[in-house]
XYZ file of C-alpha atoms in Angstrom:
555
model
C -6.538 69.373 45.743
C -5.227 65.969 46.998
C -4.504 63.668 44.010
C -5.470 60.445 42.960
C -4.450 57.500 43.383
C -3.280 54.787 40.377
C -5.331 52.049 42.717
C -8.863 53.850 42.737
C -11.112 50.273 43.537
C -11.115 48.150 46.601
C -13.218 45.771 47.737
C -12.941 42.919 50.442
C -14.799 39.829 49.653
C -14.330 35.918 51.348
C -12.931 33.022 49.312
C -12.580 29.277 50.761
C -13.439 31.091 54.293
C -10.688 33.114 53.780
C -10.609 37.234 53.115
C -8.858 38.628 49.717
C -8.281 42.141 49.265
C -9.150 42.865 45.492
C -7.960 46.326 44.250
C -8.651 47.365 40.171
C -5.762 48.548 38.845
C -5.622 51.629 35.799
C -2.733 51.618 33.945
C -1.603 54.937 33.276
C -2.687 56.518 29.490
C -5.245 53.668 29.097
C -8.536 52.607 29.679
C -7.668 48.560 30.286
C -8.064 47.653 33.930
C -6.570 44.426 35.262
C -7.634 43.002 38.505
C -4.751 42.846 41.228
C -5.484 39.156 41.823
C -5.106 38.263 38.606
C -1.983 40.857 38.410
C -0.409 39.358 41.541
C -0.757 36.116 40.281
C 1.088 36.473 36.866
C 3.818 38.252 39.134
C 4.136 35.439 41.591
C 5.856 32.975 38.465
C 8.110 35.680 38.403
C 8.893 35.424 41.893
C 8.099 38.915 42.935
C 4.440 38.008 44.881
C 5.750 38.908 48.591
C 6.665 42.066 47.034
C 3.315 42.975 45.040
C 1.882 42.111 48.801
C 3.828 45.209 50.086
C 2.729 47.468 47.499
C -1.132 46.020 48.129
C -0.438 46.848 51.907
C 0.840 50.358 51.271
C -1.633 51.719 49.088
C -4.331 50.273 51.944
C -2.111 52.433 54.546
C -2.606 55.231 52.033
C -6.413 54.759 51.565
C -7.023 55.004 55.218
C -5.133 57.906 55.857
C -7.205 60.616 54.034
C -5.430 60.926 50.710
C -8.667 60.099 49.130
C -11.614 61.450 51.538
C -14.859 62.812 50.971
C -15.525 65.918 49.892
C -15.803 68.612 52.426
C -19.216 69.290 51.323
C -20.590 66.103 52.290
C -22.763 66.690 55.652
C -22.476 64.100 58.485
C -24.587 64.067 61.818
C -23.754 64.766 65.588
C -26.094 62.120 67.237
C -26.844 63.464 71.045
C -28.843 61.085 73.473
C -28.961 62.952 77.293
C -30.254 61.182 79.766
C -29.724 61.986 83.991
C -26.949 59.874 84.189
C -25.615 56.694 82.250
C -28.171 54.468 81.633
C -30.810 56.664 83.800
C -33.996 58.533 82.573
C -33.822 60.525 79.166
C -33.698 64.266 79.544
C -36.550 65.587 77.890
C -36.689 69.893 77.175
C -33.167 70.485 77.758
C -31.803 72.951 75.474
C -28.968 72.101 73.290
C -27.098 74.798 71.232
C -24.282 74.239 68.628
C -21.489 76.639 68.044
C -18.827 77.677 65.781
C -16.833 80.648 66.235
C -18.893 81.891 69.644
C -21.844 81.969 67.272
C -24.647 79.721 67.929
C -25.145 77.744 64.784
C -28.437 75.709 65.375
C -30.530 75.295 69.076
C -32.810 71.944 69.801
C -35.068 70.843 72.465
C -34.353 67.183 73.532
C -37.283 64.632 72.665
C -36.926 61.301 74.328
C -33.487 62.962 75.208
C -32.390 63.341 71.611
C -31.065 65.641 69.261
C -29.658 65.506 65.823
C -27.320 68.450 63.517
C -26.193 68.005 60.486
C -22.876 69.855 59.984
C -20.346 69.561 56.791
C -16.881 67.723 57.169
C -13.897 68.946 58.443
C -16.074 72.320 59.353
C -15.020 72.160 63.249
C -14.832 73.317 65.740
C -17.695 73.092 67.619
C -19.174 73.877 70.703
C -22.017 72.120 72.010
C -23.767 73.486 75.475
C -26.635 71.443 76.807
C -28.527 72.849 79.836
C -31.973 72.881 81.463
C -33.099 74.065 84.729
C -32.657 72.364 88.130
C -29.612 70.866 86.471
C -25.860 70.936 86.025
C -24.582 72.091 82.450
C -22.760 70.143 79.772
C -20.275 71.728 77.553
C -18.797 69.670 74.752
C -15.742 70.964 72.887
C -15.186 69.089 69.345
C -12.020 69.451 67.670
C -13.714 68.730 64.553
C -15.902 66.356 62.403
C -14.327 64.113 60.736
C -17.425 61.472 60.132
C -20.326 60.723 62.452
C -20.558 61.831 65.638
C -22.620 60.074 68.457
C -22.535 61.855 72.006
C -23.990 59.826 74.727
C -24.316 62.110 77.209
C -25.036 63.038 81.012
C -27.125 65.880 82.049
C -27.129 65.742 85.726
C -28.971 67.517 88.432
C -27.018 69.767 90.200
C -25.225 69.020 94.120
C -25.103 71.673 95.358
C -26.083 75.162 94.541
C -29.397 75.278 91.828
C -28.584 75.802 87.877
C -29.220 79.886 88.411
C -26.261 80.285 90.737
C -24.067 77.242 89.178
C -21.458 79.390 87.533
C -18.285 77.655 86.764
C -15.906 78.145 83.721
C -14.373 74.482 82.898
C -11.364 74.172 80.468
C -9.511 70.936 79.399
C -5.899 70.358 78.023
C -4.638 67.190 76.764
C -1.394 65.513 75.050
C -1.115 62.492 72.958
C 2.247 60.340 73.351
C 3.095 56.934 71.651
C 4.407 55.518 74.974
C 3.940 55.926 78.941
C 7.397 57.585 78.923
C 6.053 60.870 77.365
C 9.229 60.854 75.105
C 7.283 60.877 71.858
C 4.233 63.382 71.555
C 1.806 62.969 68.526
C 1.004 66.018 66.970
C -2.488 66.958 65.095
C -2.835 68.047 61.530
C -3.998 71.461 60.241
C -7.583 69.948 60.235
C -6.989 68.964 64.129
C -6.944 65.386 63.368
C -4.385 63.193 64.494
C -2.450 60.415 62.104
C -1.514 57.583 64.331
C 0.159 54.891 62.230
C 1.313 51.334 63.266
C 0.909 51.919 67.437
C -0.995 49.678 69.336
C -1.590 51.951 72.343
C -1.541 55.715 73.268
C -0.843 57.268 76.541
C -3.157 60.455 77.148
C -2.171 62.971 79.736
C -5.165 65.076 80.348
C -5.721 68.783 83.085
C -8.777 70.072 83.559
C -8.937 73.574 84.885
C -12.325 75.658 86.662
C -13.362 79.347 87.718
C -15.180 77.985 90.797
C -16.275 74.338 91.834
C -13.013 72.122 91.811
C -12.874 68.876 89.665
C -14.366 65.947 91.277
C -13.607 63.154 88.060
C -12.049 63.047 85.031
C -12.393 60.414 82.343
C -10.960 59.297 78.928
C -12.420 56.414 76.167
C -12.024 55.530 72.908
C -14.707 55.136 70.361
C -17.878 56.113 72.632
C -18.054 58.732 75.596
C -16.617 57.431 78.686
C -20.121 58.272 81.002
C -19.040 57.532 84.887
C -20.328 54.050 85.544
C -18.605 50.934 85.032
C -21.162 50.255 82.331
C -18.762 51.902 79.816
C -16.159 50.186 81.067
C -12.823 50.222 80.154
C -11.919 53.668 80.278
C -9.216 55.561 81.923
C -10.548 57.526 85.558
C -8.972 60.369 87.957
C -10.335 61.215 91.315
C -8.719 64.539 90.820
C -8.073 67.020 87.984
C -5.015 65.520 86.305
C -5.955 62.054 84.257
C -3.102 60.001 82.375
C -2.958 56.413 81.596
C -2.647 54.367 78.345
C -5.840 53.524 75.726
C -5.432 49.998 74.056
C -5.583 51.033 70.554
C -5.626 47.380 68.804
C -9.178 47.026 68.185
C -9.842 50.442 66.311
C -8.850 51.222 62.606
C -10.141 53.881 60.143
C -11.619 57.226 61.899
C -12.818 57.236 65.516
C -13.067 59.525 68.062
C -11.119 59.881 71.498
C -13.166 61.456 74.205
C -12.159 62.969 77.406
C -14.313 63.841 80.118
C -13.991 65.983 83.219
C -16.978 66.683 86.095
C -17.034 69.473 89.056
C -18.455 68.810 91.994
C -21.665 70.572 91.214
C -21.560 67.812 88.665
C -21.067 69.864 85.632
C -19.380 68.119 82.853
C -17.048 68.985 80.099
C -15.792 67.160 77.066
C -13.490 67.427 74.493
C -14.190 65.006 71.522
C -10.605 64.395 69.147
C -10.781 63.165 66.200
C -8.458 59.985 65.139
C -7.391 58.181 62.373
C -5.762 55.289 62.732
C -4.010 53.214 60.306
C -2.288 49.845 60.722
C -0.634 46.907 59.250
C -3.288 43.880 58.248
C -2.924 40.645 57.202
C -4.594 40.334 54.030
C -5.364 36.432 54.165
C -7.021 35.631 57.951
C -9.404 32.957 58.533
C -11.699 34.616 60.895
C -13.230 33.684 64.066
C -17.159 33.651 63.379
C -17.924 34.834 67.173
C -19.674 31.963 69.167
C -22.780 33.905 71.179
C -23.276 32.753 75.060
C -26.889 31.465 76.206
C -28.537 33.466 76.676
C -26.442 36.442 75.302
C -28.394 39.625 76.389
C -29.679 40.397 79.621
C -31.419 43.597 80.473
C -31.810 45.035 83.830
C -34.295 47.403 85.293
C -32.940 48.345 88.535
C -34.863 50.095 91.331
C -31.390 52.006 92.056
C -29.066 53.979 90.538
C -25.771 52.913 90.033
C -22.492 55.078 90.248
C -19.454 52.460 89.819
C -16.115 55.010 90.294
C -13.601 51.982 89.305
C -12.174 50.446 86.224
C -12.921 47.076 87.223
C -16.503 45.735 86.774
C -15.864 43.832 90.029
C -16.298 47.310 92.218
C -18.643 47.595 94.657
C -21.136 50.960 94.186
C -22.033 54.016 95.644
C -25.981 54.061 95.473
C -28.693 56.695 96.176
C -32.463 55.276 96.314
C -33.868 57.489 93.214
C -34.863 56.672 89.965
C -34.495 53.571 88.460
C -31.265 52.497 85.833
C -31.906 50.469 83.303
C -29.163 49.070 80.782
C -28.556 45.762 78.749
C -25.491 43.540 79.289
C -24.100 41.251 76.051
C -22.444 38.005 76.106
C -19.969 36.176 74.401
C -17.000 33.870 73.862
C -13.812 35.736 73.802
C -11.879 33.874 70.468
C -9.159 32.235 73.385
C -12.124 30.912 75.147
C -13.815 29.266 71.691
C -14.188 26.496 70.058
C -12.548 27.897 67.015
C -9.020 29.001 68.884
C -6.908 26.126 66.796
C -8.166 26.554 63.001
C -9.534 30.490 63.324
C -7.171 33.648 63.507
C -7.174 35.983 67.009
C -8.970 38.853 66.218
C -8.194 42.745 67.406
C -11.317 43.522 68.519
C -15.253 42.784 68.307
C -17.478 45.136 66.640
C -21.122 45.152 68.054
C -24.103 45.923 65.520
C -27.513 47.440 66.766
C -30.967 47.451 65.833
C -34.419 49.073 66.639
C -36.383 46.675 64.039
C -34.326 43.735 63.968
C -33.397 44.724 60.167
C -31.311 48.062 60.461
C -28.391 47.641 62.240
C -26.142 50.067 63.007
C -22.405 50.090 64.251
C -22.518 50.723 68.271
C -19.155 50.123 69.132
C -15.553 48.380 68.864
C -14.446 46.498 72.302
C -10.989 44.981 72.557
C -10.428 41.113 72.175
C -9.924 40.911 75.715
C -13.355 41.480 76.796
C -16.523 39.288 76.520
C -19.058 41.879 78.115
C -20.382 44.594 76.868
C -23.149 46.850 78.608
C -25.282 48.878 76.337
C -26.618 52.576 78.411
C -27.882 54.230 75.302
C -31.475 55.092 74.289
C -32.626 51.965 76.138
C -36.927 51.931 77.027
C -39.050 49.559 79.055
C -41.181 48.241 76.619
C -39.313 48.724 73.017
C -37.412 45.737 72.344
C -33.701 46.045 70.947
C -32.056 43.836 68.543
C -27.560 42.990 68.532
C -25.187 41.632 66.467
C -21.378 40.859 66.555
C -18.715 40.311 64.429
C -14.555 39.694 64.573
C -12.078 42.788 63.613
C -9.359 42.369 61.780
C -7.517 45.521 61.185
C -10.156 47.165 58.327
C -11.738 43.816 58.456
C -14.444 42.363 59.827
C -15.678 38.780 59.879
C -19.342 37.331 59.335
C -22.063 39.095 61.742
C -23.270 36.999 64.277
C -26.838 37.643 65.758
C -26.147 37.562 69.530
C -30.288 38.118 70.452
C -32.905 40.398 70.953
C -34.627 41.811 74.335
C -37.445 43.694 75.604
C -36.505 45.732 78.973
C -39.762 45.094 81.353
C -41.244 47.814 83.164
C -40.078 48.475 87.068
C -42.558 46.545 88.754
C -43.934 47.401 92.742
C -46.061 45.824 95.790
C -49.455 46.772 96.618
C -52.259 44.821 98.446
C -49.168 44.613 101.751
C -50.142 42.594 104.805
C -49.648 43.036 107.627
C -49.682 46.812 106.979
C -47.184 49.408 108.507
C -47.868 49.806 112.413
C -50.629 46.587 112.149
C -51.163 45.597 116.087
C -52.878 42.552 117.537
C -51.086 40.878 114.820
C -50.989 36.327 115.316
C -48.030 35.154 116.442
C -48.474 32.744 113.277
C -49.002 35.455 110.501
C -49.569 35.131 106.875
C -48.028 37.784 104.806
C -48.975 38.503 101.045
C -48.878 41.336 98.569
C -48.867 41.816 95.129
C -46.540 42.123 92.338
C -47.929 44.547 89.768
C -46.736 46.794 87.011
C -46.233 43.828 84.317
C -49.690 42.422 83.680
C -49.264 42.504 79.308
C -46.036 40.154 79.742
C -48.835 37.464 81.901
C -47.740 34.090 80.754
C -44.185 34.877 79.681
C -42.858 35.916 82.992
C -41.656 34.576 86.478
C -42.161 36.299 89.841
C -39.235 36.101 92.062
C -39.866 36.778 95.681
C -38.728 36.596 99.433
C -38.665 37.987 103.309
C -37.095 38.601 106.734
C -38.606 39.200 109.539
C -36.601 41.503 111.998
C -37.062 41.384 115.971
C -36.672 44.902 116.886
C -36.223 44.044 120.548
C -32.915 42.171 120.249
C -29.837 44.744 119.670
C -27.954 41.735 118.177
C -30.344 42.275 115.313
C -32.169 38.600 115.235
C -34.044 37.808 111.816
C -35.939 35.153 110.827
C -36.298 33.977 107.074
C -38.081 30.987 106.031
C -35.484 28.183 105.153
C -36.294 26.425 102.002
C -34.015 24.775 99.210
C -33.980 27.085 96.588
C -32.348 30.478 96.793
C -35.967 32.206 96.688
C -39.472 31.354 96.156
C -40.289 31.529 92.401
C -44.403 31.636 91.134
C -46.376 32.056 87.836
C -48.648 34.082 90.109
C -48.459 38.146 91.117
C -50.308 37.309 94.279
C -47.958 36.449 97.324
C -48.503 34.877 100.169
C -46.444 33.439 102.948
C -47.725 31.093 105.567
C -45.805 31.381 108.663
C -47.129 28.080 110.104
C -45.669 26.378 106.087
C -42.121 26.476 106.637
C -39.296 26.767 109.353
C -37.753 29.813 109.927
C -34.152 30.418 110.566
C -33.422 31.144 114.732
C -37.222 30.813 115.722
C -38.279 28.464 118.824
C -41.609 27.012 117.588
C -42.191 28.440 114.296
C -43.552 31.384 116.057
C -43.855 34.545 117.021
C -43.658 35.825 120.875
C -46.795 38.045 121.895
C -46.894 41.032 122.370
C -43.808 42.191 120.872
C -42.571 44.404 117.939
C -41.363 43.351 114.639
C -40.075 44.429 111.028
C -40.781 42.691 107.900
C -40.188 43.326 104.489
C -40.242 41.151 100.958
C -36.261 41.485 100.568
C -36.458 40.078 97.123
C -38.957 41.158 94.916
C -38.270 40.755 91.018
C -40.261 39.812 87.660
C -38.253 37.603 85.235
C -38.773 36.655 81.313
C -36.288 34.024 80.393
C -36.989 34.290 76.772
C -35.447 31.526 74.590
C -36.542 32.246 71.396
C -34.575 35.146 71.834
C -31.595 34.538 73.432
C -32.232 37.025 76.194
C -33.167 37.177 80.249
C -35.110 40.239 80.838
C -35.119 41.125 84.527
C -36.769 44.098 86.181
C -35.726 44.358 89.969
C -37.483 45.968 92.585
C -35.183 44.703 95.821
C -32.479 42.345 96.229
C -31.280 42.806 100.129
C -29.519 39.765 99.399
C -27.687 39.728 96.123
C -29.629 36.923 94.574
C -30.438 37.960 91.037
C -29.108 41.687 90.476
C -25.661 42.858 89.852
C -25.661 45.277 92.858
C -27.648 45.186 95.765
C -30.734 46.861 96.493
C -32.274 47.914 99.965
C -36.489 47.338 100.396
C -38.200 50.712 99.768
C -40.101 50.346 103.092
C -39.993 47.970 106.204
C -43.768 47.278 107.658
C -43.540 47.363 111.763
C -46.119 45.266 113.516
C -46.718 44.124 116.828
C -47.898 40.896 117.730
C -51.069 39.550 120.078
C -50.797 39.153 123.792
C -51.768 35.237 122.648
């Protein structure tokens, strides 16, 4: 049994926009309890308050270390969302089973890509294995359960042989050290947790072993599962089986999870989750930075791509496959350095951002460093269902006031129809009017801009001449689905005449097409992106599904 502590009470509350840690204290063989404040502050005439400060700060560093925990009764919840990849289609049927001891403990069927277990504390370890036909397998290793679990996870289709004949054992080793000079190795309890007190950053040295198909990446993140997009950015990443590097632990406190990640080359995945507890030293008197929200602060983005970002640095370029769309939601704020509050607020650790299906419940997503200002949201996000966030300031255990950063509906992918001239049109006029129309959005009529624009290719020059039409705006913007473009209406970049020559073969294509809702009430852009040939408006470029070839009049 792990005993009690004399300090059994604490609570955090604000006072002249400042924090104070309150803790009741119970004298010993007596029922009398006498608030610490008011203890402290009978000590401090005595001249001993620096010291009572100490004992304040210890007994917090003994708090958040487990001597007092809940019981191991208590159940808590492993969370899974799968999708295809991170921030692609949910992965609906898939079979996940949970095991202890190689026996299966509970099975589910993903709905909307989700599944839930219950499981008691500290009753790890557990194996989850996620698979479904046509597609690679997922096997995630957890050390053991130390609160709640959420596992955004991948569930890809498989390279290169089919799911039947993808056979491949996966196995992952790892070591915790204090510092990049491996000197110092951090060792787990009996309950495979590991106590990390006072550092600010861990270095993780990480070897992934296989029976068959050879490691293609390996990843590590704190707090939430590393994916392998730049979307869950920053994370440590290995083109190869060996991963080390060091994890910025300043904005995390209390229990979290480390994850490390490791994928073959027929794109099955294994992860081991390890549970941390980290304690530090907090200043118990902060005024904190109440975090100023950008405008807008939330953008979502339906992409006609997918995107597969293999860097650290948001600034890569990707690799892309034409496929199914990814869709994701970027937040926005001012880092504390970059505020208006830097001179007369404290610099916080971190930034904890809150989430919310109703705009009511919020739950914790995640804790991001006070470095960054971005964050990018993959998980459980629809076209359609509208998603609320808030922020707040971490200070060690502490948090300052939540700060609601805005609210966003993801639009539907939206597509062409009505196209002319059509694919292989002859006898087309040398001064042509093209048009099509922008459908797939008609219920957000009224709220929403169309964003549009085209080349035309002459597929008789090997220099590759193209013509655009050269206006003073970046593209063409209407409050209308219905496009049309009137050669004869504009001039068009390297064409003699405004026109056409006869009897000769073209391309053309809208290299733009896009559907935004700048909503201010909200705080939010909503953008749903069918092409963008020429980086205008999305955050990677995307090729035109098809190019329409035409051929022009002899007149």
């Amino acid at each position: 049994m792990r005993q009690k502590l004399t300090f059994t009470i604490a609570m955090v509350r604000m006072h002249g926009g400042h924090f104070l840690v309150s803790r009741i204290k119970r004298l010993e063989n007596s029922d009398e309890l006498i608030g610490e404040c008011e203890f402290v502050e009978r000590m401090t005439k005595a001249g001993m308050y620096k010291f009572f400060l100490s004992v304040i700060i210890l007994l917090s560093l003994l708090l958040s270390s487990c001597i007092i925990t809940k019981p191991d009764t208590e159940s808590v919840e492993i969370a899974l969302y799968v999708s295809e990849y991170n921030s692609g289609p949910a992965v609906d049927g898939a079979t996940v089973e949970l095991l202890r001891d190689g026996h299966v403990v509970d099975t589910k069927q993903t709905i909307d890509g989700k599944a839930r277990f219950n499981v008691k504390l500290y009753s790890g370890p557990y194996l989850v294995k996620i698979s479904k036909s046509g597609h690679a397998k997922t096997t995630i290793k957890i050390l053991n359960i130390h609160s709640p679990l959420v596992l955004n996870t991948t569930l890809r289709r498989t390279k290169l042989l089919s799911s039947e004949q993808n056979q491949n054992e996966m196995d992952l080793s790892f070591d915790i050290y204090t510092s990049k000079n491996k000197i110092s190795k951090l060792l787990s309890d009996d309950s495979s947790i590991y106590n990390i007190l006072g550092l600010s950053y861990i270095y993780i040295s990480a070897k992934s072993t296989t029976s068959n198909f050879p490691v293609s990446f390996m990843y590590a993140k704190l707090g939430t599962p590393p994916g392998a997009e730049y979307l869950t950015s920053p994370r440590l990443f290995a083109e190869s089986n060996i991963l080390e590097g060091e994890l910025d632990l300043r904005p995390f406190s209390g229990k979290l999870y480390l994850f490390i990640d490791a994928y073959d080359v027929n794109d099955n995945r294994y992860e081991v989750v390890v549970p941390l507890t980290v304690t530090k030293f907090t200043n118990l008197k902060i005024n904190p930075y109440v975090v100023e929200a950008n405008q807008p602060a939330v953008y979502a983005y339906n992409l006609n791509t997918t995107i597969k970002y293999y860097s650290t640095q948001d600034s890569s370029m990707p690799n892309q496959s034409k496929s199914p769309t990814n869709l994701y939601v970027k937040l926005s704020w001012k880092r504390w350095s970059e505020s208006s509050q830097r001179n007369k607020t404290d610099e916080p650790d971190g930034y904890v951002i809150y989430k919310s299906y109703d705009g009511k419940e919020y739950q914790k997503l995640t804790v991001v460093s006070s470095r960054q200002n971005t964050y990018y949201d993959t998980s459980d996000i629809r076209p359609g269902s509208r998603v609320w966030y808030s922020i707040s300031s971490k200070y060690g255990g502490m948090e300052g006031p939540k700060v609601f950063l805005g609210s966003v509906e993801p639009l539907p992918m939206v597509e062409i129809t009505d196209v002319s001239p059509l694919d292989g049109a002859t006898d087309v006029s040398l001064s042509p009017t093209f048009s099509w129309k922008i459908s797939g959005v008609e219920k957000y009529e009224g709220k929403i801009k169309y964003l549009y624009d085209m080349w035309i290719y002459d597929l008789t020059v090997n220099s590759g001449v193209f013509h655009y039409p050269l206006i003073d705006i970046p593209y063409f913007t209407s409050d209308s689905s219905i496009v049309t473009i009137n050669m004869s209406s504009y001039v068009w970049k390297d064409l003699p005449d405004g026109k056409l020559q006869p009897g000769k073969p073209y391309e053309w294509a809208p290299e733009l097409i896009a559907v935004m809702w700048d909503d201010n009430e909200n705080n939010s852009l909503s953008l749903s992106v069918n092409c963008d040939y020429n980086f205008r408006i999305s955050p990677v470029v995307i090729a035109p599904e098809k190019y329409y070839l035409f051929v022009t009049s002899d007149e």
